[in-house]
PDB file of C-alpha atoms in Angstrom:
ATOM      1  CA  MET A  17     -53.250  69.283 112.047  1.00 54.00           C
ATOM      2  CA  VAL A  18     -53.958  65.686 112.956  1.00 48.00           C
ATOM      3  CA  GLY A  19     -50.311  65.148 113.860  1.00 51.00           C
ATOM      4  CA  ALA A  20     -50.337  68.109 116.272  1.00 54.00           C
ATOM      5  CA  ARG A  21     -53.521  66.863 117.906  1.00 56.00           C
ATOM      6  CA  ASN A  22     -52.045  63.379 118.373  1.00 52.00           C
ATOM      7  CA  ALA A  23     -48.897  64.870 119.872  1.00 54.00           C
ATOM      8  CA  ALA A  24     -50.984  66.851 122.365  1.00 57.00           C
ATOM      9  CA  TRP A  25     -52.893  63.711 123.360  1.00 53.00           C
ATOM     10  CA  ALA A  26     -49.651  61.829 123.851  1.00 53.00           C
ATOM     11  CA  SER A  27     -48.262  64.610 126.057  1.00 58.00           C
ATOM     12  CA  GLY A  28     -51.433  64.638 128.142  1.00 59.00           C
ATOM     13  CA  LEU A  29     -51.333  60.891 128.633  1.00 54.00           C
ATOM     14  CA  LEU A  30     -47.719  61.115 129.735  1.00 55.00           C
ATOM     15  CA  LEU A  31     -48.549  63.775 132.356  1.00 58.00           C
ATOM     16  CA  LEU A  32     -51.464  61.711 133.680  1.00 55.00           C
ATOM     17  CA  ALA A  33     -49.258  58.659 133.943  1.00 54.00           C
ATOM     18  CA  LEU A  34     -46.745  60.618 136.000  1.00 52.00           C
ATOM     19  CA  ALA A  35     -49.512  61.955 138.237  1.00 56.00           C
ATOM     20  CA  LEU A  36     -50.891  58.462 138.847  1.00 50.00           C
ATOM     21  CA  LEU A  37     -47.414  57.273 139.709  1.00 51.00           C
ATOM     22  CA  ALA A  38     -47.071  60.049 142.275  1.00 52.00           C
ATOM     23  CA  LEU A  39     -50.517  59.357 143.788  1.00 48.00           C
ATOM     24  CA  SER A  40     -50.145  55.595 143.870  1.00 50.00           C
ATOM     25  CA  PRO A  41     -49.340  55.463 147.656  1.00 50.00           C
ATOM     26  CA  LEU A  42     -52.636  57.244 148.504  1.00 46.00           C
ATOM     27  CA  PRO A  43     -55.714  55.152 149.376  1.00 51.00           C
ATOM     28  CA  PHE A  44     -57.973  56.687 146.724  1.00 47.00           C
ATOM     29  CA  ALA A  45     -55.359  56.467 143.983  1.00 48.00           C
ATOM     30  CA  ALA A  46     -56.588  53.100 142.737  1.00 52.00           C
ATOM     31  CA  ASP A  47     -60.106  54.411 142.162  1.00 57.00           C
ATOM     32  CA  ILE A  48     -58.802  57.477 140.347  1.00 52.00           C
ATOM     33  CA  GLU A  49     -56.577  55.301 138.181  1.00 52.00           C
ATOM     34  CA  THR A  50     -59.476  53.024 137.260  1.00 61.00           C
ATOM     35  CA  ARG A  51     -61.733  55.936 136.277  1.00 56.00           C
ATOM     36  CA  LEU A  52     -59.035  57.657 134.265  1.00 53.00           C
ATOM     37  CA  SER A  53     -58.184  54.427 132.458  1.00 58.00           C
ATOM     38  CA  THR A  54     -61.830  54.043 131.469  1.00 62.00           C
ATOM     39  CA  MET A  55     -62.031  57.654 130.279  1.00 57.00           C
ATOM     40  CA  LEU A  56     -58.773  57.605 128.353  1.00 55.00           C
ATOM     41  CA  ALA A  57     -59.076  54.158 126.792  1.00 59.00           C
ATOM     42  CA  PRO A  58     -60.652  55.468 123.537  1.00 61.00           C
ATOM     43  CA  ALA A  59     -57.952  58.111 123.175  1.00 57.00           C
ATOM     44  CA  ALA A  60     -55.190  55.612 123.816  1.00 57.00           C
ATOM     45  CA  SER A  61     -56.712  53.263 121.265  1.00 62.00           C
ATOM     46  CA  GLY A  62     -56.834  56.059 118.691  1.00 57.00           C
ATOM     47  CA  ILE A  63     -53.211  56.977 119.241  1.00 57.00           C
ATOM     48  CA  ARG A  64     -52.251  53.319 119.040  1.00 60.00           C
ATOM     49  CA  GLY A  65     -54.123  53.088 115.733  1.00 61.00           C
ATOM     50  CA  VAL A  66     -52.048  55.944 114.347  1.00 56.00           C
ATOM     51  CA  VAL A  67     -48.695  54.799 115.690  1.00 54.00           C
ATOM     52  CA  GLN A  68     -49.050  51.075 114.923  1.00 62.00           C
ATOM     53  CA  PRO A  69     -49.169  51.386 111.083  1.00 63.00           C
ATOM     54  CA  VAL A  70     -46.062  53.559 111.139  1.00 57.00           C
ATOM     55  CA  SER A  71     -44.303  51.008 113.304  1.00 60.00           C
ATOM     56  CA  ASP A  72     -45.402  48.182 111.011  1.00 62.00           C
ATOM     57  CA  VAL A  73     -44.158  50.033 107.917  1.00 59.00           C
ATOM     58  CA  LEU A  74     -40.742  50.606 109.475  1.00 56.00           C
ATOM     59  CA  LEU A  75     -40.523  46.968 110.535  1.00 62.00           C
ATOM     60  CA  ASN A  76     -41.648  45.699 107.125  1.00 68.00           C
ATOM     61  CA  ALA A  77     -39.208  48.022 105.366  1.00 66.00           C
ATOM     62  CA  GLY A  78     -36.344  46.340 107.161  1.00 69.00           C
ATOM     63  CA  GLN A  79     -37.679  42.894 106.314  1.00 73.00           C
ATOM     64  CA  ILE A  80     -38.199  43.861 102.654  1.00 75.00           C
ATOM     65  CA  ARG A  81     -34.624  45.148 102.452  1.00 77.00           C
ATOM     66  CA  ASP A  82     -33.315  41.875 103.886  1.00 76.00           C
ATOM     67  CA  LEU A  83     -35.470  39.854 101.475  1.00 75.00           C
ATOM     68  CA  SER A  84     -34.252  41.960  98.541  1.00 78.00           C
ATOM     69  CA  VAL A  85     -30.624  41.266  99.430  1.00 79.00           C
ATOM     70  CA  GLU A  86     -31.363  37.557  99.847  1.00 79.00           C
ATOM     71  CA  ASN A  87     -33.239  37.461  96.528  1.00 81.00           C
ATOM     72  CA  ALA A  88     -30.340  39.124  94.690  1.00 82.00           C
ATOM     73  CA  ASP A  89     -27.933  36.578  96.166  1.00 82.00           C
ATOM     74  CA  LEU A  90     -30.177  33.681  95.107  1.00 80.00           C
ATOM     75  CA  ARG A  91     -30.428  35.078  91.564  1.00 82.00           C
ATOM     76  CA  ARG A  92     -26.648  35.362  91.376  1.00 82.00           C
ATOM     77  CA  ARG A  93     -26.222  31.767  92.530  1.00 81.00           C
ATOM     78  CA  LEU A  94     -28.846  30.555  90.046  1.00 78.00           C
ATOM     79  CA  ALA A  95     -27.129  32.361  87.153  1.00 78.00           C
ATOM     80  CA  LEU A  96     -23.794  30.839  88.164  1.00 77.00           C
ATOM     81  CA  ALA A  97     -25.326  27.355  88.357  1.00 77.00           C
ATOM     82  CA  GLU A  98     -26.989  27.745  84.933  1.00 75.00           C
ATOM     83  CA  SER A  99     -23.668  28.887  83.458  1.00 72.00           C
ATOM     84  CA  GLU A 100     -21.883  25.853  84.888  1.00 75.00           C
ATOM     85  CA  VAL A 101     -24.584  23.499  83.579  1.00 75.00           C
ATOM     86  CA  ALA A 102     -24.342  25.043  80.089  1.00 70.00           C
ATOM     87  CA  ALA A 103     -20.544  24.682  80.119  1.00 68.00           C
ATOM     88  CA  LEU A 104     -20.816  21.029  81.177  1.00 69.00           C
ATOM     89  CA  ARG A 105     -23.326  20.351  78.396  1.00 73.00           C
ATOM     90  CA  GLU A 106     -21.018  21.894  75.807  1.00 63.00           C
ATOM     91  CA  GLU A 107     -18.097  19.869  77.135  1.00 66.00           C
ATOM     92  CA  ARG A 108     -20.143  16.667  76.986  1.00 69.00           C
ATOM     93  CA  THR A 109     -21.278  17.442  73.423  1.00 66.00           C
ATOM     94  CA  ALA A 110     -17.684  18.062  72.341  1.00 62.00           C
ATOM     95  CA  LEU A 111     -16.546  14.781  73.911  1.00 64.00           C
ATOM     96  CA  GLU A 112     -19.380  12.858  72.256  1.00 62.00           C
ATOM     97  CA  GLN A 113     -18.585  14.364  68.847  1.00 60.00           C
ATOM     98  CA  ALA A 114     -14.872  13.641  69.245  1.00 59.00           C
ATOM     99  CA  ALA A 115     -15.627  10.052  70.286  1.00 64.00           C
ATOM    100  CA  ALA A 116     -17.848   9.604  67.221  1.00 63.00           C
ATOM    101  CA  LEU A 117     -15.105  10.931  64.935  1.00 62.00           C
ATOM    102  CA  ILE A 118     -12.485   8.622  66.437  1.00 63.00           C
ATOM    103  CA  GLY A 119     -14.879   5.684  66.256  1.00 63.00           C
ATOM    104  CA  ALA A 120     -15.401   6.319  62.546  1.00 57.00           C
ATOM    105  CA  VAL A 121     -11.690   5.922  61.727  1.00 62.00           C
ATOM    106  CA  GLY A 122     -11.456   2.692  63.728  1.00 60.00           C
ATOM    107  CA  ALA A 123      -8.028   1.073  63.852  1.00 56.00           C
ATOM    108  CA  SER A 124      -6.403   4.151  62.283  1.00 70.00           C
ATOM    109  CA  ALA A 125      -7.283   6.358  65.266  1.00 69.00           C
ATOM    110  CA  ASP A 126      -3.622   6.727  66.252  1.00 78.00           C
ATOM    111  CA  GLN A 127      -3.034   8.527  62.945  1.00 87.00           C
ATOM    112  CA  PHE A 128      -5.429  11.332  63.911  1.00 90.00           C
ATOM    113  CA  THR A 129      -5.487  14.135  66.471  1.00 92.00           C
ATOM    114  CA  PRO A 130      -8.880  15.436  67.677  1.00 92.00           C
ATOM    115  CA  ALA A 131      -9.364  19.194  67.597  1.00 94.00           C
ATOM    116  CA  SER A 132     -12.072  21.739  68.338  1.00 93.00           C
ATOM    117  CA  VAL A 133     -12.943  24.713  66.160  1.00 94.00           C
ATOM    118  CA  LEU A 134     -12.252  27.959  68.019  1.00 94.00           C
ATOM    119  CA  VAL A 135     -13.264  30.596  65.496  1.00 94.00           C
ATOM    120  CA  ARG A 136     -14.393  30.985  61.874  1.00 93.00           C
ATOM    121  CA  ASP A 137     -13.067  33.631  59.492  1.00 90.00           C
ATOM    122  CA  PRO A 138     -15.975  36.052  58.831  1.00 87.00           C
ATOM    123  CA  ALA A 139     -14.460  37.605  55.682  1.00 86.00           C
ATOM    124  CA  PRO A 140     -16.551  37.091  52.498  1.00 82.00           C
ATOM    125  CA  GLY A 141     -15.186  34.318  50.300  1.00 80.00           C
ATOM    126  CA  ARG A 142     -12.810  33.080  52.977  1.00 89.00           C
ATOM    127  CA  GLN A 143     -13.810  29.742  54.451  1.00 94.00           C
ATOM    128  CA  ASN A 144     -11.235  29.232  57.203  1.00 96.00           C
ATOM    129  CA  VAL A 145     -11.441  28.008  60.779  1.00 96.00           C
ATOM    130  CA  VAL A 146      -8.953  28.072  63.641  1.00 97.00           C
ATOM    131  CA  ILE A 147      -8.541  24.878  65.673  1.00 97.00           C
ATOM    132  CA  ASN A 148      -7.038  24.345  69.126  1.00 94.00           C
ATOM    133  CA  ARG A 149      -4.208  22.070  68.013  1.00 96.00           C
ATOM    134  CA  GLY A 150      -0.862  23.145  66.600  1.00 96.00           C
ATOM    135  CA  ARG A 151       2.789  22.314  66.148  1.00 96.00           C
ATOM    136  CA  ASP A 152       3.125  21.065  69.718  1.00 96.00           C
ATOM    137  CA  HIS A 153       0.452  18.448  68.960  1.00 95.00           C
ATOM    138  CA  GLY A 154       2.045  17.165  65.760  1.00 95.00           C
ATOM    139  CA  VAL A 155       0.023  19.302  63.355  1.00 96.00           C
ATOM    140  CA  ARG A 156       1.794  20.345  60.146  1.00 95.00           C
ATOM    141  CA  ALA A 157       0.777  22.475  57.176  1.00 95.00           C
ATOM    142  CA  GLY A 158      -0.760  20.439  54.368  1.00 95.00           C
ATOM    143  CA  GLN A 159      -2.274  17.740  56.563  1.00 96.00           C
ATOM    144  CA  PRO A 160      -5.878  16.748  55.779  1.00 95.00           C
ATOM    145  CA  VAL A 161      -8.657  17.551  58.231  1.00 96.00           C
ATOM    146  CA  VAL A 162     -11.725  15.309  58.341  1.00 94.00           C
ATOM    147  CA  GLY A 163     -15.139  15.585  59.955  1.00 89.00           C
ATOM    148  CA  ALA A 164     -18.055  13.254  60.611  1.00 83.00           C
ATOM    149  CA  GLY A 165     -17.904  10.001  58.680  1.00 81.00           C
ATOM    150  CA  SER A 166     -14.223  10.561  57.832  1.00 82.00           C
ATOM    151  CA  THR A 167     -15.218  13.108  55.192  1.00 91.00           C
ATOM    152  CA  LEU A 168     -12.613  15.634  54.087  1.00 95.00           C
ATOM    153  CA  VAL A 169     -13.438  19.152  55.274  1.00 96.00           C
ATOM    154  CA  GLY A 170     -10.195  20.998  54.558  1.00 96.00           C
ATOM    155  CA  ILE A 171      -6.414  21.239  54.663  1.00 97.00           C
ATOM    156  CA  VAL A 172      -4.168  22.726  57.354  1.00 97.00           C
ATOM    157  CA  ALA A 173      -2.899  26.033  55.932  1.00 96.00           C
ATOM    158  CA  GLU A 174      -0.924  27.620  58.790  1.00 96.00           C
ATOM    159  CA  VAL A 175       0.416  26.260  62.073  1.00 97.00           C
ATOM    160  CA  ASP A 176       1.367  27.908  65.362  1.00 96.00           C
ATOM    161  CA  ALA A 177       2.542  26.210  68.520  1.00 97.00           C
ATOM    162  CA  GLN A 178      -0.939  25.730  69.985  1.00 97.00           C
ATOM    163  CA  GLN A 179      -3.336  26.576  67.140  1.00 97.00           C
ATOM    164  CA  SER A 180      -3.724  26.057  63.407  1.00 97.00           C
ATOM    165  CA  ARG A 181      -5.696  27.586  60.565  1.00 97.00           C
ATOM    166  CA  VAL A 182      -7.634  25.180  58.372  1.00 97.00           C
ATOM    167  CA  ARG A 183      -8.660  26.129  54.839  1.00 97.00           C
ATOM    168  CA  LEU A 184     -12.046  24.540  54.181  1.00 97.00           C
ATOM    169  CA  LEU A 185     -12.826  22.993  50.801  1.00 96.00           C
ATOM    170  CA  THR A 186     -15.221  25.815  49.905  1.00 96.00           C
ATOM    171  CA  ASP A 187     -12.587  28.539  50.361  1.00 95.00           C
ATOM    172  CA  ARG A 188     -11.891  30.404  47.133  1.00 94.00           C
ATOM    173  CA  GLU A 189      -8.193  29.470  47.382  1.00 94.00           C
ATOM    174  CA  SER A 190      -8.881  25.761  47.915  1.00 95.00           C
ATOM    175  CA  ALA A 191      -8.082  23.198  45.206  1.00 94.00           C
ATOM    176  CA  VAL A 192      -7.531  19.487  45.820  1.00 95.00           C
ATOM    177  CA  ALA A 193      -6.988  16.466  43.586  1.00 96.00           C
ATOM    178  CA  VAL A 194      -9.986  14.118  43.405  1.00 96.00           C
ATOM    179  CA  LEU A 195     -11.467  11.373  41.268  1.00 95.00           C
ATOM    180  CA  ILE A 196     -15.041  10.504  40.357  1.00 95.00           C
ATOM    181  CA  GLN A 197     -16.520   7.102  41.086  1.00 90.00           C
ATOM    182  CA  PRO A 198     -17.162   4.800  39.339  1.00 87.00           C
ATOM    183  CA  SER A 199     -15.436   6.081  36.193  1.00 90.00           C
ATOM    184  CA  ARG A 200     -12.205   6.948  38.083  1.00 92.00           C
ATOM    185  CA  THR A 201     -12.089  10.212  36.152  1.00 94.00           C
ATOM    186  CA  PRO A 202      -9.491  12.548  37.721  1.00 95.00           C
ATOM    187  CA  ALA A 203     -10.368  16.173  38.396  1.00 96.00           C
ATOM    188  CA  ALA A 204      -9.599  19.158  40.587  1.00 96.00           C
ATOM    189  CA  LEU A 205     -12.112  20.148  43.240  1.00 97.00           C
ATOM    190  CA  ALA A 206     -12.153  23.910  43.743  1.00 96.00           C
ATOM    191  CA  GLY A 207     -14.092  26.272  45.982  1.00 95.00           C
ATOM    192  CA  ASP A 208     -15.455  29.704  45.165  1.00 93.00           C
ATOM    193  CA  GLY A 209     -16.172  30.953  48.659  1.00 91.00           C
ATOM    194  CA  SER A 210     -19.499  29.181  49.092  1.00 90.00           C
ATOM    195  CA  THR A 211     -19.830  26.191  46.742  1.00 94.00           C
ATOM    196  CA  LEU A 212     -17.706  23.443  45.158  1.00 97.00           C
ATOM    197  CA  HIS A 213     -17.138  22.602  41.519  1.00 97.00           C
ATOM    198  CA  LEU A 214     -14.992  20.208  39.493  1.00 97.00           C
ATOM    199  CA  GLU A 215     -12.426  21.488  37.030  1.00 94.00           C
ATOM    200  CA  PHE A 216     -10.711  19.814  34.067  1.00 94.00           C
ATOM    201  CA  VAL A 217     -13.319  17.088  33.523  1.00 95.00           C
ATOM    202  CA  PRO A 218     -13.246  16.313  29.768  1.00 93.00           C
ATOM    203  CA  ILE A 219     -16.407  16.988  27.818  1.00 92.00           C
ATOM    204  CA  ASP A 220     -16.676  13.332  26.803  1.00 90.00           C
ATOM    205  CA  ALA A 221     -16.245  11.922  30.352  1.00 92.00           C
ATOM    206  CA  SER A 222     -19.224  10.043  31.751  1.00 92.00           C
ATOM    207  CA  VAL A 223     -20.377  11.884  34.871  1.00 94.00           C
ATOM    208  CA  ALA A 224     -23.841  11.770  36.442  1.00 95.00           C
ATOM    209  CA  PRO A 225     -25.455  13.502  39.433  1.00 96.00           C
ATOM    210  CA  GLY A 226     -25.154  11.497  42.627  1.00 95.00           C
ATOM    211  CA  GLU A 227     -21.741  10.013  41.892  1.00 96.00           C
ATOM    212  CA  VAL A 228     -19.272  10.088  44.769  1.00 96.00           C
ATOM    213  CA  ILE A 229     -16.123  12.211  44.789  1.00 96.00           C
ATOM    214  CA  LEU A 230     -13.020  10.791  46.529  1.00 96.00           C
ATOM    215  CA  SER A 231      -9.659  12.325  47.321  1.00 94.00           C
ATOM    216  CA  SER A 232      -6.827  11.411  44.964  1.00 93.00           C
ATOM    217  CA  ALA A 233      -3.202  10.637  45.810  1.00 91.00           C
ATOM    218  CA  LEU A 234      -1.968  12.222  42.566  1.00 89.00           C
ATOM    219  CA  GLY A 235       0.762  14.663  43.525  1.00 85.00           C
ATOM    220  CA  GLY A 236       1.139  13.105  46.961  1.00 87.00           C
ATOM    221  CA  LEU A 237      -0.689  15.952  48.701  1.00 90.00           C
ATOM    222  CA  LEU A 238      -3.600  13.845  49.967  1.00 92.00           C
ATOM    223  CA  PRO A 239      -4.149  10.235  50.976  1.00 91.00           C
ATOM    224  CA  PRO A 240      -6.396   8.390  48.525  1.00 92.00           C
ATOM    225  CA  GLY A 241     -10.001   7.444  49.111  1.00 91.00           C
ATOM    226  CA  LEU A 242     -11.228  10.089  51.540  1.00 92.00           C
ATOM    227  CA  LEU A 243     -14.897  10.922  51.029  1.00 93.00           C
ATOM    228  CA  VAL A 244     -15.236  14.446  49.703  1.00 95.00           C
ATOM    229  CA  GLY A 245     -18.616  15.079  48.102  1.00 95.00           C
ATOM    230  CA  ARG A 246     -21.292  14.059  45.653  1.00 96.00           C
ATOM    231  CA  VAL A 247     -21.953  15.327  42.118  1.00 97.00           C
ATOM    232  CA  ALA A 248     -24.878  17.772  42.220  1.00 97.00           C
ATOM    233  CA  THR A 249     -25.266  19.059  38.653  1.00 96.00           C
ATOM    234  CA  VAL A 250     -23.611  18.345  35.306  1.00 95.00           C
ATOM    235  CA  GLU A 251     -23.707  20.743  32.359  1.00 93.00           C
ATOM    236  CA  THR A 252     -22.071  20.281  28.967  1.00 88.00           C
ATOM    237  CA  ARG A 253     -21.730  22.781  26.137  1.00 82.00           C
ATOM    238  CA  GLY A 254     -20.625  21.746  22.705  1.00 75.00           C
ATOM    239  CA  THR A 255     -18.024  24.491  22.438  1.00 83.00           C
ATOM    240  CA  ASP A 256     -16.411  23.828  25.831  1.00 86.00           C
ATOM    241  CA  LEU A 257     -13.456  21.549  26.439  1.00 90.00           C
ATOM    242  CA  PHE A 258     -14.559  20.696  29.979  1.00 94.00           C
ATOM    243  CA  GLN A 259     -17.832  20.001  31.707  1.00 94.00           C
ATOM    244  CA  THR A 260     -19.354  22.342  34.283  1.00 94.00           C
ATOM    245  CA  ILE A 261     -19.953  20.244  37.396  1.00 96.00           C
ATOM    246  CA  THR A 262     -21.068  21.350  40.849  1.00 97.00           C
ATOM    247  CA  VAL A 263     -20.490  19.243  43.950  1.00 97.00           C
ATOM    248  CA  ASP A 264     -22.271  19.021  47.295  1.00 96.00           C
ATOM    249  CA  PRO A 265     -19.839  18.419  50.178  1.00 94.00           C
ATOM    250  CA  LEU A 266     -20.604  15.368  52.295  1.00 90.00           C
ATOM    251  CA  ALA A 267     -19.678  17.289  55.451  1.00 88.00           C
ATOM    252  CA  ASN A 268     -21.649  20.274  56.700  1.00 88.00           C
ATOM    253  CA  LEU A 269     -18.901  22.848  56.292  1.00 91.00           C
ATOM    254  CA  ASP A 270     -21.028  25.629  57.768  1.00 89.00           C
ATOM    255  CA  ARG A 271     -21.322  23.864  61.126  1.00 88.00           C
ATOM    256  CA  VAL A 272     -17.935  22.279  61.701  1.00 90.00           C
ATOM    257  CA  GLU A 273     -17.243  22.040  65.447  1.00 90.00           C
ATOM    258  CA  GLN A 274     -15.091  18.958  66.040  1.00 91.00           C
ATOM    259  CA  VAL A 275     -12.536  17.601  63.561  1.00 94.00           C
ATOM    260  CA  LEU A 276      -9.678  15.142  63.247  1.00 93.00           C
ATOM    261  CA  VAL A 277      -6.313  16.248  61.894  1.00 95.00           C
ATOM    262  CA  MET A 278      -4.534  13.458  60.036  1.00 93.00           C
ATOM    263  CA  THR A 279      -1.260  13.997  61.888  1.00 93.00           C
ATOM    264  CA  GLY A 280       0.008  10.594  60.752  1.00 91.00           C
ATOM    265  CA  PHE A 281       0.065  11.823  57.143  1.00 91.00           C
ATOM    266  CA  GLN A 282       3.041  13.658  55.690  1.00 88.00           C
ATOM    267  CA  PRO A 283       2.238  15.507  52.438  1.00 87.00           C
ATOM    268  CA  GLY A 284       4.438  14.416  49.554  1.00 76.00           C
ATOM    269  CA  ALA A 285       5.344  11.071  51.124  1.00 64.00           C
ATOM    270  CA  LEU A 286       2.884   9.028  49.049  1.00 52.00           C
ATOM    271  CA  LEU A 287       3.380   7.490  45.659  1.00 49.00           C
ATOM    272  CA  PRO A 288       0.815   8.588  43.040  1.00 46.00           C
ATOM    273  CA  THR A 289      -1.498   5.599  43.474  1.00 46.00           C
ATOM    274  CA  GLU A 290      -5.259   5.637  43.665  1.00 45.00           C
ATOM    275  CA  ALA A 291      -7.667   4.138  46.154  1.00 42.00           C
ATOM    276  CA  THR A 292      -9.610   1.051  45.293  1.00 43.00           C
ATOM    277  CA  PRO A 293     -13.351   1.812  45.020  1.00 42.00           C
TER     278      PRO A 293
END
């Protein structure tokens, strides 16, 4: 109803405007125009009040659409920038960790190849990781892999051209030759999928919690003297031939990210000698 009334007013104003235009050459036209303007001013103001909001809404709608497009573009650029910053941080962290590992081995750095962990085997009981170095980088099966502080974390199990699989010490198929300081008692360090324990330690051997476990060169499969772990618990039973000993690894095997592969070591090339404590 209101819309029809406004349309009628607009039509009337248009007709009056045309009439004034036609009468403009006449002498009394100016007076008529002045009176009509005074009479129609309220109506024109009312129509303007109705039309102006609609015009403003249409204008603002266009501006809002432009702002929405601009906002979406800014969000996309921000997400891209945040992604690049995160990638640079990860790259810097990896470089810092690799530098720390190389610094720990000192003058023997040329015997090691830095590598990054790509993926971890999620299967229960299997403690394996895949690293980004393989045959093309001098990696061979059986080579030791060390982490922070030159601590043994595992042994290379399989090698491809560009990647390798490392069996961590806690894997249920892992078993390495070690000795216990300071008694120099030889033993086998085995994993069960989550923890470490020593096997074949005689019941009468002197072993105490806190003693350090080192790699042994017996069998020529490992270089001597690599830090491996620390005795956690010792249990003896009168009827057993061997002690039950658990070991805490010195490396955090659950959070291995950067490692060094001892590419300068060839398994089986060593004589069965032991490291000096």
